[in-house]
Coordinates of C-alpha atoms in Angstrom, one line a residue:
Chain A
M6 CA -43.1 -11.1 1.6
A7 CA -42.4 -12.5 4.8
K8 CA -39.1 -11.1 7.1
V9 CA -36.9 -14.6 8.0
S10 CA -34.4 -14.5 11.1
L11 CA -30.8 -16.0 10.3
K12 CA -31.4 -19.3 10.7
K13 CA -35.1 -19.6 9.1
A14 CA -32.9 -18.4 5.8
A15 CA -30.2 -21.3 6.7
A16 CA -32.8 -23.5 6.6
L17 CA -34.9 -22.4 4.0
L18 CA -31.2 -22.7 1.9
L19 CA -30.7 -26.5 2.9
E20 CA -34.4 -27.3 2.2
Q21 CA -33.8 -26.3 -1.6
D22 CA -31.5 -27.8 -4.7
D23 CA -30.6 -26.1 -8.1
I24 CA -30.2 -22.6 -7.3
I25 CA -29.4 -20.0 -9.3
I26 CA -28.2 -16.3 -7.6
L27 CA -28.4 -13.1 -8.6
C28 CA -26.3 -10.0 -8.5
H29 CA -26.9 -6.2 -9.0
R30 CA -26.0 -4.8 -11.9
Y31 CA -22.8 -2.8 -12.2
P32 CA -21.5 -5.7 -10.0
D33 CA -19.2 -4.8 -7.1
G34 CA -17.1 -6.7 -4.9
D35 CA -19.8 -7.1 -2.4
T36 CA -22.7 -8.8 -4.8
I37 CA -19.7 -10.9 -6.4
G38 CA -17.8 -12.1 -3.1
S39 CA -21.4 -13.1 -1.9
A40 CA -22.7 -14.6 -4.5
F41 CA -19.8 -16.8 -5.2
G42 CA -19.0 -17.2 -1.4
L43 CA -22.2 -18.3 -0.9
C44 CA -23.0 -20.6 -4.2
M45 CA -19.5 -22.5 -3.1
A46 CA -20.9 -22.7 0.5
L47 CA -23.9 -24.3 -1.1
R48 CA -22.4 -26.4 -3.9
G49 CA -19.5 -27.9 -0.5
L50 CA -22.9 -29.1 0.9
G51 CA -23.3 -31.5 -2.6
K52 CA -26.4 -28.9 -4.1
K53 CA -26.5 -27.4 -7.4
A54 CA -26.0 -24.1 -7.5
N55 CA -25.1 -21.3 -10.3
V56 CA -24.4 -17.3 -9.7
L57 CA -25.7 -15.3 -12.5
C58 CA -25.1 -11.5 -12.5
G59 CA -26.9 -9.2 -15.4
D60 CA -23.8 -7.2 -16.7
M61 CA -20.3 -8.8 -17.4
L62 CA -18.4 -9.6 -14.1
P63 CA -15.3 -6.6 -14.4
R64 CA -12.2 -8.8 -15.2
K65 CA -10.0 -7.4 -11.8
F66 CA -12.5 -10.3 -9.8
S67 CA -11.9 -12.9 -12.2
Y68 CA -10.0 -14.8 -9.0
I69 CA -13.1 -15.0 -7.6
F70 CA -15.0 -16.1 -10.1
E71 CA -12.8 -18.5 -12.1
Q72 CA -13.3 -20.4 -9.2
L73 CA -16.8 -21.9 -10.2
E74 CA -17.7 -23.4 -13.7
P75 CA -21.5 -23.3 -14.6
M76 CA -23.2 -26.1 -13.7
D77 CA -26.3 -28.0 -15.6
I78 CA -29.3 -26.5 -13.3
R79 CA -32.9 -26.6 -13.4
E80 CA -33.5 -23.3 -11.4
K81 CA -35.9 -24.2 -8.8
Y82 CA -35.0 -21.6 -6.3
V83 CA -34.0 -18.2 -6.8
V84 CA -31.8 -16.0 -4.1
S85 CA -30.3 -12.6 -5.1
V86 CA -27.4 -11.4 -2.7
D87 CA -26.9 -7.3 -2.1
V88 CA -29.5 -6.0 -4.5
A89 CA -31.6 -3.7 -2.9
E90 CA -34.2 -2.8 -5.7
A91 CA -35.7 -5.0 -8.5
S92 CA -34.7 -2.6 -11.1
L93 CA -31.0 -3.4 -10.2
L94 CA -31.1 -6.8 -11.9
G95 CA -30.8 -4.8 -15.0
V96 CA -31.8 -8.0 -17.8
L97 CA -32.5 -10.1 -15.4
E98 CA -35.2 -8.3 -14.4
S99 CA -37.8 -9.1 -16.6
E100 CA -37.2 -13.0 -15.9
Y101 CA -36.2 -13.2 -12.2
A102 CA -38.1 -9.7 -10.6
D103 CA -41.3 -11.9 -9.8
R104 CA -40.0 -14.8 -8.9
I105 CA -37.3 -14.5 -6.3
D106 CA -37.2 -16.4 -3.1
L107 CA -35.1 -15.6 -0.9
C108 CA -33.3 -11.7 -0.9
I109 CA -30.3 -11.8 1.0
D110 CA -29.1 -7.7 1.4
H111 CA -27.3 -5.2 4.1
H112 CA -29.4 -2.2 2.5
G113 CA -31.7 -0.4 4.7
S114 CA -33.8 0.5 2.1
N115 CA -34.1 -2.6 0.4
R116 CA -37.4 -3.0 -1.5
L117 CA -37.0 -6.1 -3.4
K118 CA -40.1 -8.5 -4.1
A119 CA -39.5 -11.9 -2.7
K120 CA -41.1 -15.0 -0.8
H121 CA -38.3 -14.2 2.2
H122 CA -36.0 -11.4 3.7
Y123 CA -33.4 -11.2 5.5
V124 CA -31.9 -7.8 5.5
D125 CA -29.9 -6.7 8.3
D126 CA -28.5 -2.7 7.7
K127 CA -25.9 -3.7 10.7
A128 CA -24.1 -5.3 8.4
A129 CA -20.7 -4.0 6.8
A130 CA -21.4 -5.4 3.9
T131 CA -23.2 -8.7 2.5
G132 CA -20.7 -10.9 2.9
E133 CA -21.1 -10.0 6.4
I134 CA -24.5 -11.8 6.2
I135 CA -23.0 -15.0 3.8
Y136 CA -20.1 -15.4 6.6
Q137 CA -22.7 -15.6 9.4
L138 CA -25.2 -18.2 6.9
L139 CA -22.2 -20.5 7.2
A140 CA -22.7 -21.6 10.2
P141 CA -26.3 -22.7 10.1
L142 CA -25.5 -23.7 6.9
G143 CA -23.2 -26.4 8.2
A144 CA -21.0 -25.2 5.6
E145 CA -17.2 -25.1 6.0
L146 CA -15.1 -21.8 5.4
T147 CA -12.8 -23.0 2.2
K148 CA -9.9 -20.8 1.3
G149 CA -12.1 -20.1 -2.2
I150 CA -14.7 -18.8 0.2
A151 CA -12.7 -16.7 2.4
I152 CA -11.4 -14.9 -0.5
S153 CA -14.4 -13.8 -2.4
L154 CA -16.2 -13.3 1.3
Y155 CA -12.7 -10.9 2.3
T156 CA -12.8 -9.1 -1.2
A157 CA -17.3 -8.2 -0.1
L158 CA -16.4 -6.6 3.3
S159 CA -13.0 -5.7 2.7
T160 CA -14.5 -3.4 -1.2
D161 CA -18.1 -2.0 0.8
T162 CA -15.6 -1.1 3.6
G163 CA -13.4 0.9 1.6
C164 CA -10.4 -1.2 3.2
F165 CA -12.0 -0.9 6.8
R166 CA -11.8 2.4 6.6
Y167 CA -15.9 3.9 7.3
S168 CA -18.4 3.7 9.8
N169 CA -19.8 1.2 8.7
V170 CA -17.3 -1.0 9.8
T171 CA -18.1 -2.4 13.3
A172 CA -16.2 -4.7 15.9
R173 CA -18.1 -8.0 13.9
T174 CA -16.7 -6.8 10.1
H175 CA -13.0 -7.2 11.8
Q176 CA -14.0 -10.1 13.7
I177 CA -15.3 -11.5 10.6
A178 CA -12.4 -10.7 8.7
A179 CA -10.1 -12.3 11.3
K180 CA -11.3 -15.4 10.7
L181 CA -10.7 -15.3 6.8
I182 CA -7.6 -14.3 7.0
E183 CA -7.0 -17.5 9.6
T184 CA -8.0 -19.3 6.5
G185 CA -4.9 -18.7 4.8
I186 CA -5.8 -16.1 2.2
D187 CA -3.4 -13.7 0.5
H188 CA -5.6 -10.8 1.8
S189 CA -3.6 -8.0 0.9
A190 CA -3.0 -8.8 -2.5
V191 CA -6.7 -8.6 -2.8
N192 CA -6.2 -5.2 -1.9
L193 CA -3.3 -3.7 -4.0
V194 CA -5.9 -4.9 -6.8
M195 CA -9.3 -3.3 -5.2
F196 CA -7.2 -0.2 -3.5
E197 CA -3.6 0.6 -5.2
T198 CA -4.3 -0.2 -9.1
K199 CA -5.9 2.4 -11.1
S200 CA -7.1 2.2 -14.2
M201 CA -5.0 4.1 -17.4
A202 CA -8.8 6.0 -17.8
R203 CA -9.0 6.3 -14.2
F204 CA -5.5 7.7 -14.0
A205 CA -6.0 10.2 -17.0
L206 CA -8.9 11.5 -15.6
E207 CA -7.2 12.4 -12.5
R208 CA -5.1 13.9 -13.9
E209 CA -6.8 15.8 -15.6
I210 CA -9.1 16.7 -12.5
M211 CA -5.8 17.6 -10.9
S212 CA -5.0 20.4 -13.0
G213 CA -8.3 21.5 -13.2
F214 CA -8.8 22.0 -9.4
D215 CA -10.4 25.3 -8.7
F216 CA -9.6 26.7 -5.1
R217 CA -12.5 29.2 -4.3
F218 CA -12.6 31.1 -0.9
G219 CA -8.8 30.7 0.6
G220 CA -9.2 27.3 -0.1
R221 CA -12.1 26.4 1.6
M222 CA -13.9 25.2 -1.3
A223 CA -12.8 23.4 -4.4
I224 CA -14.4 22.5 -7.4
I225 CA -13.2 20.0 -10.0
V226 CA -15.0 19.3 -13.2
L227 CA -15.9 16.3 -15.7
T228 CA -17.4 16.5 -18.8
N229 CA -18.6 14.0 -20.9
E230 CA -15.4 14.9 -23.7
M231 CA -13.3 14.0 -20.8
L232 CA -15.2 10.9 -20.7
E233 CA -14.9 9.9 -24.2
R234 CA -11.3 10.8 -24.9
H235 CA -10.2 8.6 -21.7
N236 CA -12.3 5.8 -22.9
A237 CA -13.8 5.8 -19.3
T238 CA -16.2 3.7 -17.9
D239 CA -18.6 3.5 -15.0
G240 CA -15.8 2.1 -13.0
D241 CA -13.7 4.4 -13.4
I242 CA -15.1 7.8 -11.7
D243 CA -16.9 5.6 -9.0
G244 CA -15.7 8.0 -6.2
L245 CA -13.9 10.7 -7.9
S246 CA -16.0 13.2 -6.4
A247 CA -14.6 13.1 -3.0
M248 CA -11.1 14.3 -5.1
A249 CA -12.1 17.6 -4.1
R250 CA -12.9 17.6 -0.7
N251 CA -9.9 15.7 0.4
I252 CA -7.6 18.4 0.8
E253 CA -6.3 20.0 4.2
G254 CA -8.9 23.6 4.6
V255 CA -11.3 22.1 2.3
D256 CA -14.8 22.3 3.7
L257 CA -16.8 22.2 0.7
G258 CA -16.0 19.9 -2.4
I259 CA -18.0 20.0 -5.4
M260 CA -18.1 17.9 -8.7
I261 CA -19.4 19.2 -11.4
R262 CA -20.8 16.5 -13.8
E263 CA -21.7 17.2 -17.4
T264 CA -24.7 15.4 -18.4
A265 CA -27.6 15.4 -21.3
E266 CA -30.0 17.2 -19.0
G267 CA -27.7 19.5 -17.1
C268 CA -25.1 19.8 -14.3
K269 CA -25.3 17.1 -12.1
I270 CA -23.5 18.4 -8.6
S271 CA -21.6 16.2 -6.0
A272 CA -21.5 18.1 -2.4
R273 CA -18.6 16.3 -0.1
S274 CA -18.0 18.2 2.8
S275 CA -15.6 18.4 6.2
K276 CA -17.6 18.8 9.6
A277 CA -17.1 22.7 9.3
V278 CA -20.1 22.6 6.7
N279 CA -23.5 21.1 5.4
A280 CA -22.9 19.9 2.5
C281 CA -26.9 18.9 2.5
D282 CA -27.9 22.7 3.3
F283 CA -25.9 23.5 0.6
C284 CA -27.3 21.1 -1.9
K285 CA -31.1 22.1 -0.9
L286 CA -30.9 25.5 -1.7
L287 CA -30.5 24.5 -5.4
G288 CA -33.2 21.9 -5.0
G289 CA -30.9 18.7 -3.9
G290 CA -30.5 16.8 -0.9
G291 CA -28.2 14.0 1.0
H292 CA -26.3 13.5 4.0
P293 CA -24.4 16.6 6.0
A294 CA -21.4 15.0 4.6
A295 CA -22.6 14.3 1.0
A296 CA -24.9 15.0 -1.0
G297 CA -26.3 16.0 -4.9
C298 CA -28.7 18.4 -6.5
T299 CA -29.4 18.9 -10.8
I300 CA -28.8 22.2 -12.2
K301 CA -30.8 21.5 -15.0
G302 CA -30.1 23.1 -18.7
A303 CA -26.7 24.8 -17.5
S304 CA -23.6 24.8 -19.3
V305 CA -20.6 23.5 -17.0
E306 CA -19.4 27.5 -16.5
E307 CA -22.6 28.2 -15.8
A308 CA -23.1 25.9 -13.0
R309 CA -19.8 26.7 -11.6
Q310 CA -20.6 29.9 -11.2
I311 CA -24.4 28.8 -9.7
V312 CA -22.4 26.7 -7.4
V313 CA -19.5 29.6 -6.2
E314 CA -23.1 32.3 -5.5
T315 CA -25.0 29.4 -3.3
A316 CA -21.6 28.8 -1.4
E317 CA -21.4 32.2 -0.6
K318 CA -24.5 31.9 1.2
I319 CA -23.5 29.2 3.5
L320 CA -19.1 29.6 3.4
Chain B
M13 CA 20.0 -7.1 26.8
A14 CA 17.5 -9.8 27.6
K15 CA 14.6 -11.0 25.5
V16 CA 11.6 -10.6 28.0
S17 CA 7.9 -12.2 28.0
L18 CA 4.9 -9.6 27.3
K19 CA 4.0 -10.8 31.0
K20 CA 7.8 -10.1 31.9
A21 CA 7.8 -6.6 30.5
A22 CA 4.5 -6.0 32.4
A23 CA 5.5 -7.2 35.5
L24 CA 8.3 -4.6 34.9
L25 CA 6.3 -1.8 34.4
L26 CA 4.1 -2.6 37.4
E27 CA 7.2 -2.4 39.5
Q28 CA 8.2 1.1 38.4
D29 CA 7.0 4.8 39.3
D30 CA 8.2 8.0 37.1
I31 CA 7.9 6.5 33.8
I32 CA 8.8 8.0 30.6
I33 CA 8.1 6.6 27.1
L34 CA 10.1 7.9 24.0
C35 CA 8.8 8.1 20.4
H36 CA 11.8 7.7 17.5
R37 CA 11.8 10.4 15.3
Y38 CA 9.6 11.6 12.1
P39 CA 6.9 10.3 14.6
D40 CA 3.7 8.5 13.1
G41 CA 0.7 7.2 14.4
D42 CA 2.5 3.2 15.4
T43 CA 5.0 5.4 17.6
I44 CA 2.6 8.1 19.3
G45 CA -0.8 6.4 19.4
S46 CA 1.5 3.8 20.8
A47 CA 3.4 5.6 23.4
F48 CA 0.3 7.7 24.4
G49 CA -1.9 4.4 24.5
L50 CA 0.8 3.2 26.9
C51 CA 1.2 6.2 29.1
M52 CA -2.6 6.6 29.6
A53 CA -2.4 2.5 30.9
L54 CA -0.2 3.5 33.0
R55 CA -1.1 6.6 34.6
G56 CA -4.8 4.7 35.1
L57 CA -2.8 2.6 36.9
G58 CA -2.3 5.3 39.6
K59 CA 1.7 5.6 38.0
K60 CA 3.0 8.8 36.6
A61 CA 4.5 8.6 33.4
N62 CA 5.2 10.8 30.4
V63 CA 5.8 10.9 26.6
L64 CA 9.3 12.3 24.8
C65 CA 9.4 12.8 21.0
G66 CA 12.7 14.1 19.1
D67 CA 10.5 15.9 16.8
M68 CA 7.5 18.0 16.8
L69 CA 3.9 15.9 16.8
P70 CA 2.3 16.1 13.5
R71 CA -0.9 18.7 14.8
K72 CA -3.2 15.9 12.9
F73 CA -2.2 14.1 16.3
S74 CA -3.6 16.1 18.1
Y75 CA -6.9 14.6 19.2
I76 CA -4.0 11.3 20.7
F77 CA -1.6 13.9 22.4
E78 CA -3.8 16.3 23.7
Q79 CA -5.9 13.8 25.3
L80 CA -3.0 14.2 28.1
E81 CA -0.6 16.9 30.3
P82 CA 2.7 16.2 31.1
M83 CA 3.2 15.4 34.7
D84 CA 5.9 16.3 37.3
I85 CA 8.5 13.4 37.3
R86 CA 11.9 12.3 38.0
E87 CA 12.0 10.1 35.1
K88 CA 13.4 7.2 36.6
Y89 CA 12.5 4.2 34.0
V90 CA 12.8 5.0 30.2
V91 CA 11.0 2.9 28.4
S92 CA 10.8 3.2 24.2
V93 CA 8.5 2.3 21.6
D94 CA 8.7 1.7 18.0
V95 CA 12.0 2.9 17.6
A96 CA 14.2 0.3 15.6
E97 CA 17.4 1.9 16.3
A98 CA 18.9 5.1 18.4
S99 CA 19.5 7.3 16.1
L100 CA 15.7 7.5 15.3
L101 CA 15.6 9.0 18.9
G102 CA 16.7 12.4 16.6
V103 CA 18.1 14.6 19.4
L104 CA 17.1 12.8 22.8
E105 CA 20.1 9.9 21.3
S106 CA 22.8 11.7 23.6
E107 CA 20.3 12.0 26.5
Y108 CA 18.8 8.7 26.4
A109 CA 20.4 5.9 24.1
D110 CA 22.2 4.2 26.9
R111 CA 19.8 4.4 29.9
I112 CA 16.6 2.6 28.0
D113 CA 15.2 0.3 30.4
L114 CA 12.5 -1.5 27.9
C115 CA 12.6 -1.5 24.7
I116 CA 9.4 -2.3 23.3
D117 CA 9.1 -3.0 19.1
H118 CA 8.0 -4.7 16.1
H119 CA 10.7 -3.8 13.8
G120 CA 12.2 -8.0 13.4
S121 CA 15.4 -5.5 12.4
N122 CA 15.5 -3.9 16.2
R123 CA 18.9 -3.1 17.5
L124 CA 18.5 -0.8 19.9
K125 CA 20.5 -1.6 23.4
A126 CA 18.5 -2.0 26.0
K127 CA 18.1 -3.5 29.5
H128 CA 14.9 -5.4 28.3
H129 CA 13.9 -6.2 24.7
Y130 CA 10.5 -7.1 24.1
V131 CA 9.9 -7.2 20.5
D132 CA 7.3 -8.8 18.2
D133 CA 7.9 -9.0 14.2
K134 CA 4.7 -10.3 14.1
A135 CA 2.7 -7.4 15.0
A136 CA 1.6 -5.4 12.4
A137 CA 2.2 -2.7 14.6
T138 CA 3.8 -1.7 18.0
G139 CA 0.2 -0.9 19.3
E140 CA -0.6 -4.2 18.4
I141 CA 1.8 -5.2 21.8
I142 CA 1.1 -2.4 23.8
Y143 CA -3.0 -3.5 23.5
Q144 CA -1.6 -6.9 24.4
L145 CA 0.6 -5.0 27.7
L146 CA -2.7 -4.2 29.1
A147 CA -4.6 -7.8 30.1
P148 CA -0.8 -8.4 31.9
L149 CA -0.9 -5.2 33.4
G150 CA -4.2 -4.8 34.5
A151 CA -5.2 -1.6 32.9
E152 CA -8.2 -0.6 31.2
L153 CA -8.8 -0.1 27.7
T154 CA -10.2 3.3 27.9
K155 CA -11.3 5.1 24.4
G156 CA -8.6 7.6 25.2
I157 CA -6.2 4.3 25.0
A158 CA -8.5 2.7 22.2
I159 CA -8.4 5.4 19.7
S160 CA -4.5 5.9 20.2
L161 CA -4.4 1.9 19.5
Y162 CA -6.5 1.9 16.8
T163 CA -4.1 5.1 15.4
A164 CA -1.3 2.8 15.5
L165 CA -2.6 -0.6 14.4
S166 CA -4.8 1.6 11.4
T167 CA -1.3 3.6 10.0
D168 CA 0.4 1.2 10.5
T169 CA -1.2 -1.2 7.9
G170 CA -2.8 1.1 5.4
C171 CA -6.0 1.1 7.1
F172 CA -5.4 -2.8 7.6
R173 CA -4.1 -3.2 3.7
Y174 CA -0.9 -4.1 3.8
S175 CA 0.5 -8.1 4.4
N176 CA 1.8 -7.2 7.6
V177 CA -1.8 -7.7 8.6
T178 CA -2.7 -10.3 10.4
A179 CA -6.1 -12.3 11.8
R180 CA -4.7 -10.7 15.2
T181 CA -4.6 -7.0 14.1
H182 CA -8.3 -7.2 13.6
Q183 CA -9.3 -9.0 16.3
I184 CA -7.8 -6.7 18.0
A185 CA -9.0 -3.7 16.2
A186 CA -12.6 -5.3 17.2
K187 CA -11.9 -4.7 20.2
L188 CA -10.8 -1.3 20.4
I189 CA -13.9 -0.8 18.1
E190 CA -16.4 -1.9 20.6
T191 CA -15.5 1.0 23.3
G192 CA -17.5 3.2 21.2
I193 CA -14.6 5.4 19.4
D194 CA -15.2 6.5 16.2
H195 CA -12.9 4.8 14.3
S196 CA -14.2 6.7 10.7
A197 CA -13.1 9.6 11.8
V198 CA -9.5 8.5 12.4
N199 CA -8.8 7.2 8.9
L200 CA -10.7 10.0 7.2
V201 CA -7.8 12.4 8.8
M202 CA -5.1 9.6 8.4
F203 CA -6.0 8.4 4.7
E204 CA -8.3 10.7 3.2
T205 CA -7.1 14.0 3.4
K206 CA -3.8 15.6 1.8
S207 CA -2.1 18.3 2.5
M208 CA -2.0 21.4 -0.1
A209 CA 1.9 20.6 -0.3
R210 CA 1.1 16.9 -1.0
F211 CA -1.7 18.2 -3.2
A212 CA 0.9 19.9 -5.2
L213 CA 3.7 17.6 -5.7
E214 CA 1.2 15.0 -6.6
R215 CA -0.7 17.1 -9.4
E216 CA 2.7 18.1 -10.7
I217 CA 4.5 14.7 -10.9
M218 CA 1.5 13.0 -12.4
S219 CA 1.6 15.9 -14.9
G220 CA 5.2 14.4 -15.0
F221 CA 4.3 10.8 -15.9
D222 CA 6.6 9.5 -18.2
F223 CA 5.8 5.6 -19.3
R224 CA 7.8 3.6 -21.3
F225 CA 7.9 0.1 -23.0
G226 CA 4.8 0.5 -24.1
G227 CA 3.0 1.3 -20.2
R228 CA 4.8 -1.8 -19.0
M229 CA 7.6 1.1 -17.0
A230 CA 7.0 4.5 -15.2
I231 CA 9.1 7.1 -14.2
I232 CA 8.1 10.0 -11.9
V233 CA 10.3 12.6 -10.6
L234 CA 10.7 14.1 -7.2
T235 CA 13.3 17.2 -7.7
N236 CA 14.1 19.4 -3.8
E237 CA 13.2 22.7 -6.6
M238 CA 9.9 20.8 -6.2
L239 CA 9.8 20.4 -2.5
E240 CA 10.9 24.2 -2.1
R241 CA 8.7 25.4 -4.0
H242 CA 5.5 23.5 -2.0
N243 CA 6.9 23.6 1.1
A244 CA 6.7 20.0 1.4
T245 CA 7.5 18.4 4.7
D246 CA 9.1 14.8 5.3
G247 CA 5.3 13.5 6.0
D248 CA 4.5 15.3 2.9
I249 CA 6.7 12.8 0.7
D250 CA 5.4 9.7 2.2
G251 CA 4.5 6.3 0.2
L252 CA 5.0 8.9 -3.1
S253 CA 7.0 6.4 -4.5
A254 CA 4.3 4.3 -4.8
M255 CA 2.3 6.5 -7.2
A256 CA 4.6 5.3 -10.2
R257 CA 3.7 1.1 -9.8
N258 CA 0.0 1.7 -9.1
I259 CA -1.4 1.6 -12.3
E260 CA -2.5 -0.8 -14.6
G261 CA 0.0 -2.5 -16.3
V262 CA 2.3 -1.1 -14.9
D263 CA 5.7 -3.5 -14.0
L264 CA 8.5 -1.7 -12.7
G265 CA 7.5 2.1 -11.1
I266 CA 10.8 3.8 -10.5
M267 CA 11.1 7.5 -8.4
I268 CA 13.5 9.4 -9.3
R269 CA 13.8 11.5 -6.3
E270 CA 17.1 15.0 -6.1
T271 CA 19.5 14.6 -3.1
A272 CA 23.0 15.9 -2.5
E273 CA 24.6 13.1 -3.2
G274 CA 23.3 12.7 -6.8
C275 CA 19.4 10.6 -7.5
K276 CA 18.5 7.9 -4.9
I277 CA 16.0 5.7 -7.0
S278 CA 13.3 4.1 -5.5
A279 CA 11.6 1.0 -7.7
R280 CA 8.3 -0.5 -7.0
S281 CA 7.3 -3.9 -8.8
S282 CA 4.3 -5.7 -9.8
K283 CA 4.6 -10.0 -9.7
A284 CA 6.0 -9.9 -12.6
V285 CA 8.8 -8.0 -12.4
N286 CA 11.7 -8.0 -9.4
A287 CA 12.8 -4.8 -8.2
C288 CA 15.4 -6.6 -6.2
D289 CA 17.5 -7.5 -9.4
F290 CA 16.4 -4.1 -10.9
C291 CA 18.1 -2.4 -8.2
K292 CA 21.0 -4.8 -7.9
L293 CA 22.2 -4.4 -11.1
L294 CA 22.9 -0.2 -10.5
G295 CA 24.5 -1.2 -6.8
G296 CA 21.8 -1.7 -4.8
G297 CA 19.0 -4.2 -2.7
G298 CA 16.1 -4.6 -1.4
H299 CA 12.7 -6.9 -1.3
P300 CA 11.1 -8.2 -4.7
A301 CA 8.5 -5.9 -4.2
A302 CA 10.1 -2.9 -3.1
A303 CA 13.7 -2.0 -3.8
G304 CA 16.0 1.2 -4.4
C305 CA 19.7 2.3 -4.8
T306 CA 21.7 5.3 -5.7
I307 CA 22.9 6.9 -8.6
K308 CA 25.9 9.4 -7.1
G309 CA 26.6 12.6 -9.0
A310 CA 23.6 11.7 -11.6
S311 CA 21.2 15.0 -12.6
V312 CA 18.0 13.4 -12.6
E313 CA 18.5 13.5 -17.0
E314 CA 21.4 11.1 -16.2
A315 CA 19.5 8.9 -13.9
R316 CA 16.7 8.7 -16.2
Q317 CA 18.6 7.6 -18.9
I318 CA 20.6 4.8 -16.9
V319 CA 17.0 3.7 -15.5
V320 CA 15.8 3.3 -19.0
E321 CA 18.9 1.5 -20.2
T322 CA 18.6 -0.7 -17.3
A323 CA 14.9 -2.0 -17.4
E324 CA 16.0 -3.0 -21.2
K325 CA 17.6 -5.5 -19.5
I326 CA 14.7 -6.7 -18.0
L327 CA 11.5 -5.9 -18.7

């Protein structure tokens, strides 16, 4: 469990061969882009390396993962990328959780057990760290690596939109684009294309928008029945809760999500309202602009009433 | 009508005082951010300078334009930023179209009459050019200038999403962010907040989605009645036509927009279909991924039928 410098992390990798790189479950652009970017860099140095993920890789990332065929390797060295804790290894947890040699991540909350840790919570994406590893590794930045790492950066920052973006993020994006990758094609797939299930969910949510307090609060609802009817997967509901807040004049946007144990409330707020204060009143917590709580045993309509009554206290 | 280098453009500005900077009508983030960024830079050099626009500046840009009070100046030198042709000066056209001294723009199609031109169509935004002017001007990059130019870059690239983004765009974004501006607050306003009219339009458009050819084509409709009923302005309909294409499986997305002279057709396509070929069949044209045409005298339902019949030929 030793923290290492970036240079030391590179040195550790250079000493090894037969390297397996683990992604987190519910794989996203950052874990996939970082893993395949690193894998290509290591193979470019003549090493054997493979990527492993406990879940199927979504088809939209095929331009990344189809660049590599699995190699026949002996798995002597285990690296994790973007994996903040053991449970996120999914089905790989029992096999690998106790034998991770090097953990590379950007989550400050990282509590994965590993022989060596390189965690940089200033990095907007783990892909930023992998880019920085290339120089001390002596690896060439190929177009294949560049498009993988660009995907990591772009997807973890909402296309350079969020507050996690730093000057360094843009500097790295510039270097990646200089290789000649078609970055806008990546963004078209990641940010402008909705699955049919997502489209159907958004349409239904929009038609059911419930504005309160003269438009200062908006409530949207997501039920299990809706998810089933539209064949929606986890990927289809990602970020839906922001829909309620992202309308001019709305200070508090609430998504009521029906779950097995009651209703999960996601609160998103403008600077005028503290979403965390709101959720604390219902036994939850979070950040000032994004918080959550659970109303156990409540139906959607019961939850709606509770949410409105609670909002009355702070709006 | 002489083309000048960036250095010469800066030299021309340094020779002058009492400078008026013109924006284009329907002002967007690039023309406003560029104009106020340049104005602040010139004032920082001790010059008198004002910004002028033929249209009201949208309130969402107040964090830019409220940085400056108008000065009492004699308007001896006229600069245009991001204005591609005289008609885009709007109500300022008659007064200024014939006396523009320096035209600064990134539209390759620029045909504004001006004594000196600096047009760089490789720049993703005119804001990129204004940033590059700072050094030869000897102007300091203040936070006020940085947030203005960041807005220009971000809004003209869909937040660094489109193919007009180059490595230079990201390099400049890095420099702007290094000043400590709250770039994510800009993006929240520009990309995540919908006006109530926009929300209502999207909701109505979504409920009326018309999928054809097994989902390969989607048609959406925008009528004058809808615009009136929702009190929509031009800013509210910007980019709506992309909604039809941005769904998985849709190769050709069509927006039928009712106009005084018939129906305007906007076609957006995936790589599998050529939107320009489609529009040419109806007497229009454009780019492979985005094209348009007008069906004169047609009602929305007549246009829909014509569009479907035409699509049959290419899908």
